[in-house]
Amino acid sequence: MKIFYAMLFLITTTFAIDMITPLPDKINYNKEKAILGKKLYMDTSLSKDGKISCNTCHNINNYGVDNTTNSTGVNNQLDTPFNTPTTFNSVFNFVQFWNGRAQNLQEQAKVPLFNPKEMGLTPEFLLKQINANPDYVKSFKDIYGEITVDNIADAIKEFEKTLITPDSPFDRYLKGDKNAISEKAKRGYEEFKAQGCISCHQGQNIGGNMFQKIGIFQEYPNQENLGRYEITKKESDKMVFKVPSLRNIAKTAPYYHDGSIPTLDACVQFMAYYQLGKFLNQETVDDIVAFLESLTGEYHDSIQ
């Protein structure tokens, strides 16, 4: 297995140029659905205790996260064992959730609603709450013709499509503005490629486009959740997770699927140890962190 990943490292670092591309400035979405979806995303009444919304854990004013190791759901329950991933730029992920159990945003939107530790609803209670709100009834009738769980999830999905953060300093650098990032960040980008980070973190979302095992050269210490194995029951899928996007990574601590690493510099060093079998000197770590900080983009709320 280590030989395989060494070969992958060699191939990807050899052809690393242009493996990261800028985010689009905008994507197509249905604005009527997105406006409705934002209301649903923000609505705490769509939870069992009336206190939790999608925005509670995926705060759009905080880069789509809550910066906690484990988010708190209904009745103050901790939603373990996963750290809450950001909803920002999630439209560009090839699957949703750390273990990829949702194939798209519409599937993803349903899961927190009915998870007893998150929003704690049943389909019947959800539909009852929606039907009790005249504004929702009118909106669903005008847009969809009827109120269904699928249509509720579709509206939330359409809003989540708007949560993109283009125009990061690094995107501007890729587009030709050589002064958009510091010399330190430029060195960090070169180290990011040379050290092999780009073998997993690539594409327009700088991740989010493949599954990967955590703990290639060293066994990852927290085996509480086994990743894809929980879905497939294949031995080869133990400790395999979706590679997270690195966009806005400087804003979305703590890190890893279990939220075990609190700072970005520690995350870089630990990732080198577990995935690459090496320790990086502090200057290299600092340079890579500077590059990662240049990946923070701009979110402009277009749904008013």
PDB file of C-alpha atoms in Angstrom, residues 23 36 55 62 66 97-98 113 124 127 143 148 153 161 181 221-222 235 239 248 251 257 274 295:
ATOM      1  CA  LEU A  23     -13.546  28.955  -8.462  1.00  0.00           C
ATOM      2  CA  LEU A  36     -37.129  29.770  -0.019  1.00  0.00           C
ATOM      3  CA  ASN A  55     -27.320  27.800  10.239  1.00  0.00           C
ATOM      4  CA  ASN A  62     -18.709  32.196   9.867  1.00  0.00           C
ATOM      5  CA  ASP A  66     -19.347  26.755  14.108  1.00  0.00           C
ATOM      6  CA  PHE A  97     -20.330  14.215   4.438  1.00  0.00           C
ATOM      7  CA  TRP A  98     -16.982  12.871   5.588  1.00  0.00           C
ATOM      8  CA  LEU A 113     -33.356  17.191   9.580  1.00  0.00           C
ATOM      9  CA  GLU A 124     -44.469  13.988   9.499  1.00  0.00           C
ATOM     10  CA  LEU A 127     -44.400  18.638   6.951  1.00  0.00           C
ATOM     11  CA  ILE A 143     -42.642  27.088  -6.983  1.00  0.00           C
ATOM     12  CA  THR A 148     -42.926  17.289   0.040  1.00  0.00           C
ATOM     13  CA  ALA A 153     -34.523  19.429   0.528  1.00  0.00           C
ATOM     14  CA  LYS A 161     -25.431  26.285  -4.183  1.00  0.00           C
ATOM     15  CA  ILE A 181      -0.228  36.710  -2.626  1.00  0.00           C
ATOM     16  CA  PRO A 221      -4.847   7.409  16.730  1.00  0.00           C
ATOM     17  CA  ASN A 222      -8.621   7.963  16.813  1.00  0.00           C
ATOM     18  CA  GLU A 235     -11.978  -3.773   5.002  1.00  0.00           C
ATOM     19  CA  MET A 239     -10.287   5.012   7.905  1.00  0.00           C
ATOM     20  CA  ASN A 248     -11.296  28.976   3.592  1.00  0.00           C
ATOM     21  CA  LYS A 251     -11.350  30.045   9.005  1.00  0.00           C
ATOM     22  CA  HIS A 257     -12.864  14.529  10.539  1.00  0.00           C
ATOM     23  CA  TYR A 274       0.375  10.562   8.933  1.00  0.00           C
ATOM     24  CA  LEU A 295      -7.309  30.410  -0.023  1.00  0.00           C
TER      25      LEU A 295
END
